[in-house]
mmCIF file of C-alpha atoms in Angstrom:
data_model
loop_
_atom_site.group_PDB
_atom_site.id
_atom_site.type_symbol
_atom_site.label_atom_id
_atom_site.label_comp_id
_atom_site.label_asym_id
_atom_site.label_seq_id
_atom_site.Cartn_x
_atom_site.Cartn_y
_atom_site.Cartn_z
ATOM 1 C CA UNK A 1 -87.263 -12.609 -10.502
ATOM 2 C CA UNK A 2 -84.757 -15.551 -10.558
ATOM 3 C CA UNK A 3 -83.749 -14.230 -13.968
ATOM 4 C CA UNK A 4 -83.037 -10.492 -12.588
ATOM 5 C CA UNK A 5 -81.111 -12.006 -9.600
ATOM 6 C CA UNK A 6 -79.091 -14.165 -11.929
ATOM 7 C CA UNK A 7 -78.352 -11.122 -14.269
ATOM 8 C CA UNK A 8 -77.357 -9.042 -11.353
ATOM 9 C CA UNK A 9 -75.106 -11.991 -9.752
ATOM 10 C CA UNK A 10 -73.536 -12.312 -13.349
ATOM 11 C CA UNK A 11 -72.509 -8.517 -13.650
ATOM 12 C CA UNK A 12 -71.406 -8.546 -9.979
ATOM 13 C CA UNK A 13 -69.131 -11.464 -10.784
ATOM 14 C CA UNK A 14 -67.754 -10.034 -13.931
ATOM 15 C CA UNK A 15 -67.073 -6.708 -12.317
ATOM 16 C CA UNK A 16 -65.322 -8.774 -9.422
ATOM 17 C CA UNK A 17 -63.287 -10.924 -12.013
ATOM 18 C CA UNK A 18 -62.192 -7.538 -13.809
ATOM 19 C CA UNK A 19 -61.330 -5.958 -10.396
ATOM 20 C CA UNK A 20 -59.439 -9.170 -9.909
ATOM 21 C CA UNK A 21 -57.843 -9.217 -13.144
ATOM 22 C CA UNK A 22 -56.691 -5.259 -12.866
ATOM 23 C CA UNK A 23 -55.248 -6.240 -9.458
ATOM 24 C CA UNK A 24 -53.400 -8.959 -10.576
ATOM 25 C CA UNK A 25 -51.727 -7.031 -13.440
ATOM 26 C CA UNK A 26 -51.057 -4.009 -11.068
ATOM 27 C CA UNK A 27 -49.266 -6.308 -8.680
ATOM 28 C CA UNK A 28 -47.330 -8.306 -11.561
ATOM 29 C CA UNK A 29 -46.208 -4.552 -12.721
ATOM 30 C CA UNK A 30 -45.359 -3.691 -9.086
ATOM 31 C CA UNK A 31 -43.363 -7.007 -8.699
ATOM 32 C CA UNK A 32 -41.116 -6.064 -11.705
ATOM 33 C CA UNK A 33 -40.929 -2.626 -10.830
ATOM 34 C CA UNK A 34 -39.551 -3.660 -7.136
ATOM 35 C CA UNK A 35 -37.214 -6.402 -8.691
ATOM 36 C CA UNK A 36 -36.098 -3.584 -11.065
ATOM 37 C CA UNK A 37 -35.522 -1.362 -8.027
ATOM 38 C CA UNK A 38 -33.980 -3.991 -5.877
ATOM 39 C CA UNK A 39 -31.457 -4.761 -8.451
ATOM 40 C CA UNK A 40 -30.615 -1.035 -9.101
ATOM 41 C CA UNK A 41 -30.104 -0.484 -5.302
ATOM 42 C CA UNK A 42 -27.992 -3.749 -5.091
ATOM 43 C CA UNK A 43 -25.590 -2.402 -8.024
ATOM 44 C CA UNK A 44 -25.333 1.077 -6.357
ATOM 45 C CA UNK A 45 -24.891 -0.113 -2.843
ATOM 46 C CA UNK A 46 -22.092 -2.649 -4.280
ATOM 47 C CA UNK A 47 -20.479 -0.129 -5.848
ATOM 48 C CA UNK A 48 -20.526 2.334 -3.178
ATOM 49 C CA UNK A 49 -18.830 -0.387 -0.916
ATOM 50 C CA UNK A 50 -16.419 -2.014 -3.617
ATOM 51 C CA UNK A 51 -15.036 1.241 -4.492
ATOM 52 C CA UNK A 52 -13.757 2.408 -1.042
ATOM 53 C CA UNK A 53 -12.562 -1.480 -0.815
ATOM 54 C CA UNK A 54 -10.299 -1.180 -3.942
ATOM 55 C CA UNK A 55 -9.190 2.357 -2.880
ATOM 56 C CA UNK A 56 -7.759 0.931 0.421
ATOM 57 C CA UNK A 57 -6.526 -2.182 -1.309
ATOM 58 C CA UNK A 58 -4.626 0.192 -4.050
ATOM 59 C CA UNK A 59 -3.392 2.004 -0.910
ATOM 60 C CA UNK A 60 -1.970 -1.148 0.986
ATOM 61 C CA UNK A 61 -0.301 -2.047 -2.305
ATOM 62 C CA UNK A 62 1.365 1.134 -2.643
ATOM 63 C CA UNK A 63 2.499 1.155 0.963
ATOM 64 C CA UNK A 64 4.239 -2.310 0.409
ATOM 65 C CA UNK A 65 5.850 -1.253 -2.824
ATOM 66 C CA UNK A 66 6.855 2.187 -1.295
ATOM 67 C CA UNK A 67 5.063 4.095 -4.044
ATOM 68 C CA UNK A 68 3.551 7.364 -3.190
ATOM 69 C CA UNK A 69 -0.216 7.664 -3.118
ATOM 70 C CA UNK A 70 -2.360 10.321 -2.783
ATOM 71 C CA UNK A 71 -4.463 10.041 0.389
ATOM 72 C CA UNK A 72 -8.149 10.549 -0.465
ATOM 73 C CA UNK A 73 -10.967 9.974 1.983
ATOM 74 C CA UNK A 74 -12.666 6.729 1.662
ATOM 75 C CA UNK A 75 -16.101 7.222 2.541
ATOM 76 C CA UNK A 76 -18.736 4.555 2.695
ATOM 77 C CA UNK A 77 -19.526 2.411 5.833
ATOM 78 C CA UNK A 78 -17.955 3.568 9.367
ATOM 79 C CA UNK A 79 -15.623 0.516 9.356
ATOM 80 C CA UNK A 80 -14.153 1.353 6.000
ATOM 81 C CA UNK A 81 -13.461 5.144 7.154
ATOM 82 C CA UNK A 82 -11.949 3.483 10.385
ATOM 83 C CA UNK A 83 -9.619 1.181 8.410
ATOM 84 C CA UNK A 84 -8.559 4.156 6.094
ATOM 85 C CA UNK A 85 -7.546 5.996 9.616
ATOM 86 C CA UNK A 86 -5.683 2.926 10.730
ATOM 87 C CA UNK A 87 -3.953 2.925 7.309
ATOM 88 C CA UNK A 88 -2.941 6.572 7.713
ATOM 89 C CA UNK A 89 -1.714 5.869 11.147
ATOM 90 C CA UNK A 90 0.418 2.784 9.911
ATOM 91 C CA UNK A 91 1.624 4.900 7.076
ATOM 92 C CA UNK A 92 3.021 7.397 9.104
ATOM 93 C CA UNK A 93 4.580 5.019 11.698
ATOM 94 C CA UNK A 94 6.209 3.141 8.745
ATOM 95 C CA UNK A 95 7.618 6.219 7.275
ATOM 96 C CA UNK A 96 8.995 7.489 10.536
ATOM 97 C CA UNK A 97 10.430 4.045 11.513
ATOM 98 C CA UNK A 98 12.231 3.825 7.884
ATOM 99 C CA UNK A 99 13.604 7.654 8.286
ATOM 100 C CA UNK A 100 14.766 6.699 11.717
ATOM 101 C CA UNK A 101 16.515 3.391 10.129
ATOM 102 C CA UNK A 102 18.267 5.314 7.612
ATOM 103 C CA UNK A 103 19.465 8.115 10.139
ATOM 104 C CA UNK A 104 20.580 5.249 12.377
ATOM 105 C CA UNK A 105 22.599 3.704 9.099
ATOM 106 C CA UNK A 106 24.481 6.850 8.358
ATOM 107 C CA UNK A 107 25.117 7.609 12.087
ATOM 108 C CA UNK A 108 26.321 4.272 12.469
ATOM 109 C CA UNK A 109 28.626 3.943 9.527
ATOM 110 C CA UNK A 110 29.906 7.429 10.198
ATOM 111 C CA UNK A 111 31.067 6.306 14.075
ATOM 112 C CA UNK A 112 32.548 2.991 12.703
ATOM 113 C CA UNK A 113 34.743 4.747 9.662
ATOM 114 C CA UNK A 114 36.308 7.081 12.269
ATOM 115 C CA UNK A 115 37.820 4.442 14.333
ATOM 116 C CA UNK A 116 38.414 2.153 11.369
ATOM 117 C CA UNK A 117 40.410 5.097 9.622
ATOM 118 C CA UNK A 118 43.011 5.070 12.455
ATOM 119 C CA UNK A 119 43.161 1.267 12.449
ATOM 120 C CA UNK A 120 43.790 1.175 8.488
ATOM 121 C CA UNK A 121 46.354 4.026 8.839
ATOM 122 C CA UNK A 122 48.170 2.253 11.965
ATOM 123 C CA UNK A 123 48.162 -1.206 10.221
ATOM 124 C CA UNK A 124 49.366 0.399 6.871
ATOM 125 C CA UNK A 125 52.190 2.003 9.048
ATOM 126 C CA UNK A 126 53.190 -1.166 10.419
ATOM 127 C CA UNK A 127 53.096 -3.335 7.196
ATOM 128 C CA UNK A 128 55.565 -0.692 5.550
ATOM 129 C CA UNK A 129 57.656 -1.115 8.701
ATOM 130 C CA UNK A 130 57.768 2.694 9.029
ATOM 131 C CA UNK A 131 57.611 2.535 12.876
ATOM 132 C CA UNK A 132 60.436 0.151 12.724
ATOM 133 C CA UNK A 133 61.340 -3.486 11.695
ATOM 134 C CA UNK A 134 59.046 -6.058 12.351
ATOM 135 C CA UNK A 135 59.655 -9.749 12.968
ATOM 136 C CA UNK A 136 57.951 -12.446 10.743
ATOM 137 C CA UNK A 137 54.991 -13.087 13.208
ATOM 138 C CA UNK A 138 54.593 -9.231 13.722
ATOM 139 C CA UNK A 139 54.430 -8.838 9.898
ATOM 140 C CA UNK A 140 51.836 -11.563 9.898
ATOM 141 C CA UNK A 141 49.734 -9.661 12.469
ATOM 142 C CA UNK A 142 50.282 -6.290 10.791
ATOM 143 C CA UNK A 143 49.147 -7.876 7.319
ATOM 144 C CA UNK A 144 45.869 -9.606 9.063
ATOM 145 C CA UNK A 145 45.256 -6.309 10.685
ATOM 146 C CA UNK A 146 45.258 -4.252 7.488
ATOM 147 C CA UNK A 147 43.273 -7.003 5.455
ATOM 148 C CA UNK A 148 40.508 -6.875 8.202
ATOM 149 C CA UNK A 149 40.568 -3.336 8.253
ATOM 150 C CA UNK A 150 39.824 -3.025 4.535
ATOM 151 C CA UNK A 151 37.295 -5.900 4.497
ATOM 152 C CA UNK A 152 35.500 -3.982 7.410
ATOM 153 C CA UNK A 153 35.567 -0.759 5.279
ATOM 154 C CA UNK A 154 34.405 -2.538 2.234
ATOM 155 C CA UNK A 155 31.283 -4.005 4.377
ATOM 156 C CA UNK A 156 30.534 -0.357 5.675
ATOM 157 C CA UNK A 157 30.855 0.934 2.336
ATOM 158 C CA UNK A 158 28.461 -1.649 1.052
ATOM 159 C CA UNK A 159 25.957 -0.720 4.067
ATOM 160 C CA UNK A 160 26.195 2.685 3.027
ATOM 161 C CA UNK A 161 25.351 2.008 -0.580
ATOM 162 C CA UNK A 162 22.444 -0.068 0.326
ATOM 163 C CA UNK A 163 21.158 2.773 2.604
ATOM 164 C CA UNK A 164 21.535 4.930 -0.296
ATOM 165 C CA UNK A 165 19.974 2.651 -2.899
ATOM 166 C CA UNK A 166 16.801 2.053 -0.380
ATOM 167 C CA UNK A 167 16.484 5.587 0.148
ATOM 168 C CA UNK A 168 15.701 6.191 -3.428
ATOM 169 C CA UNK A 169 13.514 3.438 -4.138
ATOM 170 C CA UNK A 170 10.732 6.220 -4.359
ATOM 171 C CA UNK A 171 12.408 7.192 -7.904
ATOM 172 C CA UNK A 172 11.018 5.803 -10.947
ATOM 173 C CA UNK A 173 12.582 5.681 -14.219
ATOM 174 C CA UNK A 174 10.652 6.644 -17.280
ATOM 175 C CA UNK A 175 11.327 7.236 -20.978
ATOM 176 C CA UNK A 176 11.608 10.962 -22.271
ATOM 177 C CA UNK A 177 12.722 12.431 -25.349
ATOM 178 C CA UNK A 178 15.607 15.102 -25.291
ATOM 179 C CA UNK A 179 15.840 17.880 -27.657
ATOM 180 C CA UNK A 180 19.394 19.037 -28.729
ATOM 181 C CA UNK A 181 19.442 22.780 -29.377
#
């Protein structure tokens, strides 16, 4: 009877060892699968977060350099979508402010050129003594008026040139081949 009980206990112990070994193997396989799945999920979510951040960074760079940028919906977490909406608003505000600045510079230079033309013509008439002869002090003052009027006109022209050059910064030069017919 002892022998039968010992044999029964040995078989039961062997079965339990086999079950434990199978369970341990299954746990090792599941652990490896969970690690692989975790790595895949980390890569997937990192990509889904990094790509919108990279698009936002490219957009900010384009805004800073004045380049055009095709606005695409960023997607991703709500914070990135909100940041994109704020960038859209900022871009619109910067464009409007830039257009207003150019409009102001054009208007201001026009308003300055009109009285300046009269001032230049008047000083030219005085220097040429068409209105009558001038004494030495008057000639010196007339020459000073004429010189300063020309200098002011050059400054206004430079301001207009600057305004035009800034207006055309979105133009980009690139090579192209010309075929003569």
